[in-house]
Short mmCIF file of C-alpha atoms and ligand atoms in Angstrom, two decimals:
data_model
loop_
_atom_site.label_atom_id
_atom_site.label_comp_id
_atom_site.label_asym_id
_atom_site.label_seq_id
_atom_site.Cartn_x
_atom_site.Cartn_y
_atom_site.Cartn_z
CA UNK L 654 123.08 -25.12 141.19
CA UNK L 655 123.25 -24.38 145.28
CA UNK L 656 126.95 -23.74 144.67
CA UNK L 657 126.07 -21.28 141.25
CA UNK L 658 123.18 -19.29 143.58
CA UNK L 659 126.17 -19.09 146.41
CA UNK L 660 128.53 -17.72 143.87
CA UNK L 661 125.77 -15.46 142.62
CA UNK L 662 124.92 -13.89 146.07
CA UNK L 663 129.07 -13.07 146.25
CA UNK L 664 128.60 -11.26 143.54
CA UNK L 665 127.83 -7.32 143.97
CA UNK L 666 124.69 -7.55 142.35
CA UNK L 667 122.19 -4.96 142.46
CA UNK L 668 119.96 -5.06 144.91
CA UNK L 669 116.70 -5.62 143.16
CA UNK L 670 117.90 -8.31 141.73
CA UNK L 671 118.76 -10.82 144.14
CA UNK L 672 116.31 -13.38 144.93
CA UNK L 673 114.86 -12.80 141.11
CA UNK L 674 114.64 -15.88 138.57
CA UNK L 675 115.20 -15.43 134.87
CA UNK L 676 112.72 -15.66 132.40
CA UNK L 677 112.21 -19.22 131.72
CA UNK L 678 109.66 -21.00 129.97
CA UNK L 679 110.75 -24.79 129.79
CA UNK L 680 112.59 -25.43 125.85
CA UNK L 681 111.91 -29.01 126.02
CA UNK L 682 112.38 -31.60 122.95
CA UNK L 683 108.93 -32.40 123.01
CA UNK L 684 106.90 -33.80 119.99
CA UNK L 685 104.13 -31.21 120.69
CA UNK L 686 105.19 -27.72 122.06
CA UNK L 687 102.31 -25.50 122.74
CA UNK L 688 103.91 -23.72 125.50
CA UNK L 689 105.21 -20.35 124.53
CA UNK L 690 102.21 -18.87 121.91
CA UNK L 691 104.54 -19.17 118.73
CA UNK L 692 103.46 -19.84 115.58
CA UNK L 693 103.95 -23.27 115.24
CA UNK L 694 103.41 -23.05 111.47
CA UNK L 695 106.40 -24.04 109.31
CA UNK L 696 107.46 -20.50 107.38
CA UNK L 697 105.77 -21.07 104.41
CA UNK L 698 108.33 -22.04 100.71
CA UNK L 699 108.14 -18.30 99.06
CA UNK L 700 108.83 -16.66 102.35
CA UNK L 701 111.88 -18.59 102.93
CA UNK L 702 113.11 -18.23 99.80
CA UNK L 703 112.92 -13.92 99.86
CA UNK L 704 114.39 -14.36 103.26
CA UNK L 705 117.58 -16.34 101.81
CA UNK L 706 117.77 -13.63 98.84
CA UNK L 707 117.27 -10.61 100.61
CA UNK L 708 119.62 -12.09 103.92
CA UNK L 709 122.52 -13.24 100.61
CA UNK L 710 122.16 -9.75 99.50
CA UNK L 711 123.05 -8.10 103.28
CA UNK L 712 125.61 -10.07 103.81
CA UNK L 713 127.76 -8.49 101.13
CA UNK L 714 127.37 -5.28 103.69
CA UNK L 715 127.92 -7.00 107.03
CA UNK L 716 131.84 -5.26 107.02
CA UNK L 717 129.47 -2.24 107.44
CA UNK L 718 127.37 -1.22 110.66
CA UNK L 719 123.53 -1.14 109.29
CA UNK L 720 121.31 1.54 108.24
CA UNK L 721 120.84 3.19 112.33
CA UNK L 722 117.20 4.22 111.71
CA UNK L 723 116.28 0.98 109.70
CA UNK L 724 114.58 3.27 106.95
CA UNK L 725 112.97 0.97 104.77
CA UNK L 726 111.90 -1.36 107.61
CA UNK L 727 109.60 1.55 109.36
CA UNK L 728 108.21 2.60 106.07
CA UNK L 729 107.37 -1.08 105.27
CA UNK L 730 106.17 -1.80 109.15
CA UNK L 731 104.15 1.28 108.84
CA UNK L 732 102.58 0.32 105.44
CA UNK L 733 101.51 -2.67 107.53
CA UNK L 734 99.30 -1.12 109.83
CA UNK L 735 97.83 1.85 107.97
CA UNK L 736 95.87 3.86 110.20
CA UNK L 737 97.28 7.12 108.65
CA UNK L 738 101.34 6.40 110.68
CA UNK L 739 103.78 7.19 108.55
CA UNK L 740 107.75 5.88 109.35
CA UNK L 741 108.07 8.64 111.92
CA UNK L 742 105.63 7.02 113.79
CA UNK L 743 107.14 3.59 113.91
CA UNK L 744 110.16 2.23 116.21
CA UNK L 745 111.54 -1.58 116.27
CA UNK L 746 113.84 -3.58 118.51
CA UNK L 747 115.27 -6.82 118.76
CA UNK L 748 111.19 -8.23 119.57
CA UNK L 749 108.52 -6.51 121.50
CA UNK L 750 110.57 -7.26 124.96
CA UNK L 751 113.09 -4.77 124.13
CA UNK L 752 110.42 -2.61 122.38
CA UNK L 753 109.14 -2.33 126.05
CA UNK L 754 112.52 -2.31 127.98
CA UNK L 755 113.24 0.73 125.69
CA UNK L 756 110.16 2.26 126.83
CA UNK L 757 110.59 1.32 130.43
CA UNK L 758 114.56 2.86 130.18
CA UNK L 759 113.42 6.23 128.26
CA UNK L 760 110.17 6.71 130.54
CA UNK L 761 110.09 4.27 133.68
CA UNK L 762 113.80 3.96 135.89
CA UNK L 763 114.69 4.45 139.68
CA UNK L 764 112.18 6.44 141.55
CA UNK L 765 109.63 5.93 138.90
CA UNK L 766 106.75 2.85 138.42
CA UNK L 767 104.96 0.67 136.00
CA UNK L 768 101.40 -0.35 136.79
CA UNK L 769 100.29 -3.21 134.86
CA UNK L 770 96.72 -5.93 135.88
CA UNK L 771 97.95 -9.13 136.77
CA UNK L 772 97.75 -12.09 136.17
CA UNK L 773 99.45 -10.37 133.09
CA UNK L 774 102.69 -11.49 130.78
CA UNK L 775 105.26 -12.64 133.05
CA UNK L 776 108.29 -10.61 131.56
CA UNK L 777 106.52 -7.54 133.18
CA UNK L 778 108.03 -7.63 136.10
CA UNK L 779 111.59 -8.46 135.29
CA UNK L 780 111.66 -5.78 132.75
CA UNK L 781 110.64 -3.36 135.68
CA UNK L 782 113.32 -4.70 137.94
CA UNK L 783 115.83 -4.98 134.76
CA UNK L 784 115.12 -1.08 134.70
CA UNK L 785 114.93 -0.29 138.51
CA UNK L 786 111.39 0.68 137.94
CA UNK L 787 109.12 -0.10 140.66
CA UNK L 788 106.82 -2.73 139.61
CA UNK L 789 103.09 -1.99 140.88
CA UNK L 790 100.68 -4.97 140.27
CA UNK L 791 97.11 -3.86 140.28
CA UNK L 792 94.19 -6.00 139.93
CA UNK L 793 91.72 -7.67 137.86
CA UNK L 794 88.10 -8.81 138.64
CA UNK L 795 87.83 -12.50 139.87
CA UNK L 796 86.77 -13.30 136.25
CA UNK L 797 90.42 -11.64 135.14
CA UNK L 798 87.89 -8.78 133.50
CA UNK L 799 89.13 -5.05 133.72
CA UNK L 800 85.96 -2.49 133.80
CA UNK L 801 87.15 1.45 133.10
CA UNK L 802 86.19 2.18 136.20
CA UNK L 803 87.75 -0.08 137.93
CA UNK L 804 91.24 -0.09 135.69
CA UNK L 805 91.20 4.56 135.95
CA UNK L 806 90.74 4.27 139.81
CA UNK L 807 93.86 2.36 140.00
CA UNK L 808 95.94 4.55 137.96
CA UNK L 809 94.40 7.70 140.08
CA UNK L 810 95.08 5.97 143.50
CA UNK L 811 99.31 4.69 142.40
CA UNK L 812 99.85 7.94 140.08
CA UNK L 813 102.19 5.48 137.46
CA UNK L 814 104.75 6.90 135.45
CA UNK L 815 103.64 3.94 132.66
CA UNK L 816 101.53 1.39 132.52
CA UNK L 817 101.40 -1.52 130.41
CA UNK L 818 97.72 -3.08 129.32
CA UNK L 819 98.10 -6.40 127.50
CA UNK L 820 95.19 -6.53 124.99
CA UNK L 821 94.94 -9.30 124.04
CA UNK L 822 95.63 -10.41 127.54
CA UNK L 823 98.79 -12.95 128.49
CA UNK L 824 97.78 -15.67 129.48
CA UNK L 825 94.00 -14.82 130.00
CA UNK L 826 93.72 -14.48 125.86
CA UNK L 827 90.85 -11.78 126.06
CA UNK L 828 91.34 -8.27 124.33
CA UNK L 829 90.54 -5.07 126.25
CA UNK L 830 87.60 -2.67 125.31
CA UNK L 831 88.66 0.47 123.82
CA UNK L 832 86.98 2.16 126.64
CA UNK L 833 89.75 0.97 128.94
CA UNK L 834 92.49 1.79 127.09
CA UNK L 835 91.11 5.48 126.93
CA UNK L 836 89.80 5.74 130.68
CA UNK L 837 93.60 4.84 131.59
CA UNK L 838 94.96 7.58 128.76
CA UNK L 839 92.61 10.23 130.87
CA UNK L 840 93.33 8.92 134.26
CA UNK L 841 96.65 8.90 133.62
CA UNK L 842 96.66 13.03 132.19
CA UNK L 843 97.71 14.59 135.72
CA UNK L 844 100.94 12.05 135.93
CA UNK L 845 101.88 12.19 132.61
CA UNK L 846 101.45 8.67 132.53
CA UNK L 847 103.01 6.80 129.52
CA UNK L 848 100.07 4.29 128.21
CA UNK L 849 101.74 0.79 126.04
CA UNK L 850 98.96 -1.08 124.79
CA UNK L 851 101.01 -4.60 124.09
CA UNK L 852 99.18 -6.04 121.45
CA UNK L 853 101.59 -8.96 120.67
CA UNK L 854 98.51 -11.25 119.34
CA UNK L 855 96.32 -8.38 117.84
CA UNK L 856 96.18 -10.07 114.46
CA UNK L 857 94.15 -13.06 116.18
CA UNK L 858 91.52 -10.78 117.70
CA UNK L 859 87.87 -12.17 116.79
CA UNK L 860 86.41 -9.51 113.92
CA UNK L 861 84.59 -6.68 116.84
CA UNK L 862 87.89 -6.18 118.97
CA UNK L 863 89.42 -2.87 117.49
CA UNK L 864 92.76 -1.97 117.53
CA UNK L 865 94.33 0.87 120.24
CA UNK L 866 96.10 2.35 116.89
CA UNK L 867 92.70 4.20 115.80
CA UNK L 868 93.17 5.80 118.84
CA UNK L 869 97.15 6.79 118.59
CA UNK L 870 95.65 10.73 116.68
CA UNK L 871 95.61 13.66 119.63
CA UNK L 872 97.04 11.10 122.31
CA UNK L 873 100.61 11.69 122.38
CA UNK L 874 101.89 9.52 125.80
CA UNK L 875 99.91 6.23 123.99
CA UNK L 876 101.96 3.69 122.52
CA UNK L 877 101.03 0.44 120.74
CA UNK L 878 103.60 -2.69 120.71
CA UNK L 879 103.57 -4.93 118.04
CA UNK L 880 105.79 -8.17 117.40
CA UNK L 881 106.16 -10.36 114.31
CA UNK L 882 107.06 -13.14 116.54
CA UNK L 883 103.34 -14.51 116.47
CA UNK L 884 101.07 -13.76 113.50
CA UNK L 885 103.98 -13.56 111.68
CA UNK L 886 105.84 -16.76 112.24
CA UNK L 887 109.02 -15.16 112.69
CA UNK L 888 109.78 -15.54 116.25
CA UNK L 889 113.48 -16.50 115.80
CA UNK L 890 114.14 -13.47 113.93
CA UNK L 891 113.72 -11.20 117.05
CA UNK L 892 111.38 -8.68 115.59
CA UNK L 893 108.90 -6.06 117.85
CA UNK L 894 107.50 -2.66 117.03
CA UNK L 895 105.86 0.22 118.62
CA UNK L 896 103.67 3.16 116.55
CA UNK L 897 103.25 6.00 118.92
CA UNK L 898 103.48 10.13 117.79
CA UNK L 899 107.44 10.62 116.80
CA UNK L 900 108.38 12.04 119.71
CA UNK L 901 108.04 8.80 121.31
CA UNK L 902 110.75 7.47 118.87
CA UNK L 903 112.56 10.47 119.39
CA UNK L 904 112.76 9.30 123.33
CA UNK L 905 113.68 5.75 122.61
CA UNK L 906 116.49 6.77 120.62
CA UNK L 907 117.95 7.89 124.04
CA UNK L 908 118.45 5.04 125.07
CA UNK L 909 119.12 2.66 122.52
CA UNK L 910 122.63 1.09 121.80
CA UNK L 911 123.86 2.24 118.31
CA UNK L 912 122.96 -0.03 115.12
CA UNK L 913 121.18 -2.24 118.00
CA UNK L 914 118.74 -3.84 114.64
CA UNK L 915 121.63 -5.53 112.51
CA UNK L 916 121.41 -6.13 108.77
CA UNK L 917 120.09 -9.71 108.94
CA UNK L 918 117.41 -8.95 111.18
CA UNK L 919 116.53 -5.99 108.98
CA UNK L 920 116.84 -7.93 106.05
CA UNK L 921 114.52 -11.06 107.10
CA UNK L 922 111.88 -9.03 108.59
CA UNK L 923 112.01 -6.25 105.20
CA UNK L 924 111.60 -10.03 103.24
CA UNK L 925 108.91 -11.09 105.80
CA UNK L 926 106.62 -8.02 105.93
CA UNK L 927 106.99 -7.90 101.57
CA UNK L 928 105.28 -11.53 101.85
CA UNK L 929 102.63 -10.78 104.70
CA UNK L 930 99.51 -12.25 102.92
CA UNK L 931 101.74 -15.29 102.75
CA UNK L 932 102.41 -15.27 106.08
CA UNK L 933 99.43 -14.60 107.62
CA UNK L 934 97.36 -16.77 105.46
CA UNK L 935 97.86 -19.31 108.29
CA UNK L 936 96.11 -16.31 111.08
CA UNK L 937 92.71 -17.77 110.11
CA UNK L 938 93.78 -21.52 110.55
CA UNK L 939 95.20 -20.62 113.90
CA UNK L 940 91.85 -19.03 115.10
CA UNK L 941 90.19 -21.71 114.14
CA UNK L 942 92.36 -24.29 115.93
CA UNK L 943 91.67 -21.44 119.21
CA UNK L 944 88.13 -22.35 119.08
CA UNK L 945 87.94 -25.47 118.61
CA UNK L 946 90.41 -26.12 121.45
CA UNK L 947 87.45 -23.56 123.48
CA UNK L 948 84.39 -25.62 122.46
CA UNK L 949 86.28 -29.35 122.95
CA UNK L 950 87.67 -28.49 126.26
CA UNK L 951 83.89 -27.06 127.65
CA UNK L 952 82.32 -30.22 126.32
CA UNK L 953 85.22 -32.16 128.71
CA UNK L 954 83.60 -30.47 131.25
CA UNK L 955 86.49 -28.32 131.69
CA UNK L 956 86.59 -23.84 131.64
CA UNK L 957 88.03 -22.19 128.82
CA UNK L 958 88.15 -18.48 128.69
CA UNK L 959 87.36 -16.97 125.70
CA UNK L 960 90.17 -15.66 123.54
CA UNK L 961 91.25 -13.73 121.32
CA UNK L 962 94.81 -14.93 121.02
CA UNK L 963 96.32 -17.23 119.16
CA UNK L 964 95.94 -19.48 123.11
CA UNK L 965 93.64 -20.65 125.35
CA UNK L 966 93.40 -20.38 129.19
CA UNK L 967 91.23 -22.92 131.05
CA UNK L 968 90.33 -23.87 134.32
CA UNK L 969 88.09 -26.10 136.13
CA UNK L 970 91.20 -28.82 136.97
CA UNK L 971 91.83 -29.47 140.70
CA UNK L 972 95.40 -30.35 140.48
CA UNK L 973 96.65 -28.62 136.99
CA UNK L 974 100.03 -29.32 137.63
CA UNK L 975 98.69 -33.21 137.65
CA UNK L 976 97.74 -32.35 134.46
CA UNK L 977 100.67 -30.46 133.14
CA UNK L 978 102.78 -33.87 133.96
CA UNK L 979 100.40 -36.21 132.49
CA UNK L 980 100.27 -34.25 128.66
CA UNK L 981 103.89 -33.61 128.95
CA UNK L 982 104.00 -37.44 129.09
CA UNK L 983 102.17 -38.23 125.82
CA UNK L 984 104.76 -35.18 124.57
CA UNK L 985 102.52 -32.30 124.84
CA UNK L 986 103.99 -29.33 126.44
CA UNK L 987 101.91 -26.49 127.83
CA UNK L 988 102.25 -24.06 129.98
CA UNK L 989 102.00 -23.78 134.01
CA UNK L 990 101.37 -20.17 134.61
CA UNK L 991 101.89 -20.45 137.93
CA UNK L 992 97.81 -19.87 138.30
CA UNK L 993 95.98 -22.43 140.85
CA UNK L 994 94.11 -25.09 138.74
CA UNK L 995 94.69 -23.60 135.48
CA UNK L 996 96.77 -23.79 132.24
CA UNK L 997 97.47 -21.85 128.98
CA UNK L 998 97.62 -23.93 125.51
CA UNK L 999 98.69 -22.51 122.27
CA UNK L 1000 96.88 -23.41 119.55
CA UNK L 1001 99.14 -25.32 116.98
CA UNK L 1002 98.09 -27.16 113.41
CA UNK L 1003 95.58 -28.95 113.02
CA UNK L 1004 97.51 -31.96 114.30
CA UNK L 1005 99.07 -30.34 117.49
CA UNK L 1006 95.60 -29.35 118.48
CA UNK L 1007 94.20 -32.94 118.04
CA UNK L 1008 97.31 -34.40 119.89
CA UNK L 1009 96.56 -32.33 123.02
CA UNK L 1010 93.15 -32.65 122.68
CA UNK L 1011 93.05 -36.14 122.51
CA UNK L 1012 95.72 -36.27 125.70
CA UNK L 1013 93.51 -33.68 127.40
CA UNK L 1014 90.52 -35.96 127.03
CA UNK L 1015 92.12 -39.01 128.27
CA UNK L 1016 93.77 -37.13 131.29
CA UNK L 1017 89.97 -35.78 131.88
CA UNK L 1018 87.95 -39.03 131.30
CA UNK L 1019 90.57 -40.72 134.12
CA UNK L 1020 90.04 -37.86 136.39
N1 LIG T 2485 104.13 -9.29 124.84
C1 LIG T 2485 103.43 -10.38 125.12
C2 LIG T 2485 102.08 -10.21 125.71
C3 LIG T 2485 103.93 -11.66 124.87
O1 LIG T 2485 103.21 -12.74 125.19
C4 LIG T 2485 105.22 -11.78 124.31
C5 LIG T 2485 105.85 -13.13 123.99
N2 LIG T 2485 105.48 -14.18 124.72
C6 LIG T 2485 105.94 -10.61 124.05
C7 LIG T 2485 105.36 -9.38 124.31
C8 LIG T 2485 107.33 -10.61 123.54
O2 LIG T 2485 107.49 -11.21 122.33
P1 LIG T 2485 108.70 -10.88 121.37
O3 LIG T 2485 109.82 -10.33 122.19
O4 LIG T 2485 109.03 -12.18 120.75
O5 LIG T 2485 108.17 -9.87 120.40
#
């Protein structure tokens, strides 16, 4: 590994990224992963199957480069959210982390910034430096909240080219009031400032959390990311979308490589979104899982923050990493978000929840 790094640093490697780490959360063969907020729901029998049938079907065209604007996929994703959009309004990439490095390449770039609140999704960061954007992290309250007051100042005081808000947070799990999302939009008026709302885990949001896309009409530098890697189950098919006003599509297609969606992707995720009620039937099974993982781990004593993701953040462990060791042992993998005393669990089945529940309580009642 020394030897790789040395070999690495003889490279000519741009500047801003030496010293970086990849993105790497742990792929373990563990009996219990709950580390990376997938769905850990198998993809249900009639999904499959229009998967296999529409994929058979594509690959009689795969001699072919696919359809370039994946028609049919942004009239089906934009079916999907309603809200008025229309297929002009929608954009998709190979998941929601090149939904937002296409964003960052059309809007962010050398000599420009991203503001984002951290403790915040990890991939932040090495998207900016991917881009040569400069990466400015601005802060949260000590209870990871973000006022409009307090979230506007910051945009006033660094003048961002974008910023990304995570609503529903990663890792924290709680969704943003509309009133942030908007102070930001108007803060951000006199710099132009490109707004993503990354709503990755919308679908979990408890009932009273609206959506940013009621608020897409009249704004046009707002932009909403969505991914069918979570609600969806579909993680391994590499699907993430944005709805914005067209122009915003119009930018992105600056900078995307040709036919960069191929027919199999297009295919699965056309199959996929046909069988959403399917799909999402296990959303509500999820949430529930979320909560009860909230209410078991406050009676252990321990402090959950509320969420509205499809994962749970918690607190109130002195040495977490302790922790993280002693469930990976009974074969429970979480995550370490690299946060003093805390850890983030995704809520699995039924089954997965009780298995880290039950190693949570042992690790607690020893403690
Ligand atoms: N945004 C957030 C907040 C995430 O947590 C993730 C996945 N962990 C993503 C975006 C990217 O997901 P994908 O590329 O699978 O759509």
């Amino acid at each position: 590994m020394t030897q790789n790094l040395d070999r690495l640093n003889a490279l000519p490697l741009r500047d801003n990224l030496r010293g970086k780490s990849p993105y790497g959360a742990p792929q373990l063969d563990v009996a219990v992963a709950l580390n990376t907020n997938e769905n850990t729901h198998p993809v249900p029998a009639d999904v499959h199957a229009a998967i296999v049938q529409e994929v058979t079907e594509a690959a009689w065209t795969l001699n072919r480069y696919p359809d370039r604007e994946f028609t049919a996929l942004r009239e089906e994703l934009a079916r999907y959210l309603g809200h008025g959009l229309g297929s002009e309004h929608l954009w998709a990439a190979n998941g929601s982390n090149e939904i937002l490095q296409q964003l960052l390449q059309a809007f962010g770039g050398p000599g420009r910034s991203l503001l984002t609140f951290v403790p915040t999704y990890s991939m932040y960061p090495l998207l900016a430096s991917g881009t040569d954007t400069a990466f400015i992290p601005g802060e949260r309250a000590a209870d990871f909240g973000l006022t409009p007051e307090s979230a506007a100042e910051q945009v006033r005081r660094h003048g961002p080219d974008v910023v990304f808000l995570c609503s529903p947070n990663n890792p924290t799990g709680t969704a943003l009031g509309q009133d942030v999302v908007t102070a930001v939009y108007e803060a951000g008026e006199e710099f132009s400032t490109v707004v993503v709302v990354d709503e990755a885990y919308a679908e979990f949001s408890h009932g009273g959390t609206p959506s940013a896309l009621s608020l897409l009409e009249g704004r046009p530098r707002l932009v909403v990311s969505r991914t069918m890697s979570k609600a969806f189950a579909l993680a391994g098919a590499r699907l993430g979308y944005f709805a914005a006003a067209p122009e915003v599509a119009d930018a992105v297609r600056l900078v995307r490589l040709p036919y960069h969606l191929s027919a199999v992707t297009q295919a699965t995720a056309l199959a996929a979104l046909r069988h959403s009620a399917s799909l999402l039937a296990n959303v509500e099974d999820i949430k529930m899982q979320r909560d009860r993982i909230v209410d078991e781990l406050k009676r252990m004593g321990l402090e959950p923050s509320e969420s509205d993701s499809n994962f749970v953040f918690f607190g109130g462990m002195g040495d977490s990493r302790a922790v993280w060791e002693a469930l990976l042992a009974d074969g429970v993998l979480v995550r370490d978000v690299g946060i003093p005393g805390h850890l983030r669990v995704t809520a699995g089945t039924e089954e997965e929840t009780s298995a880290f529940l039950e190693s949570m309580e042992r690790i607690a009642s020893a403690r």
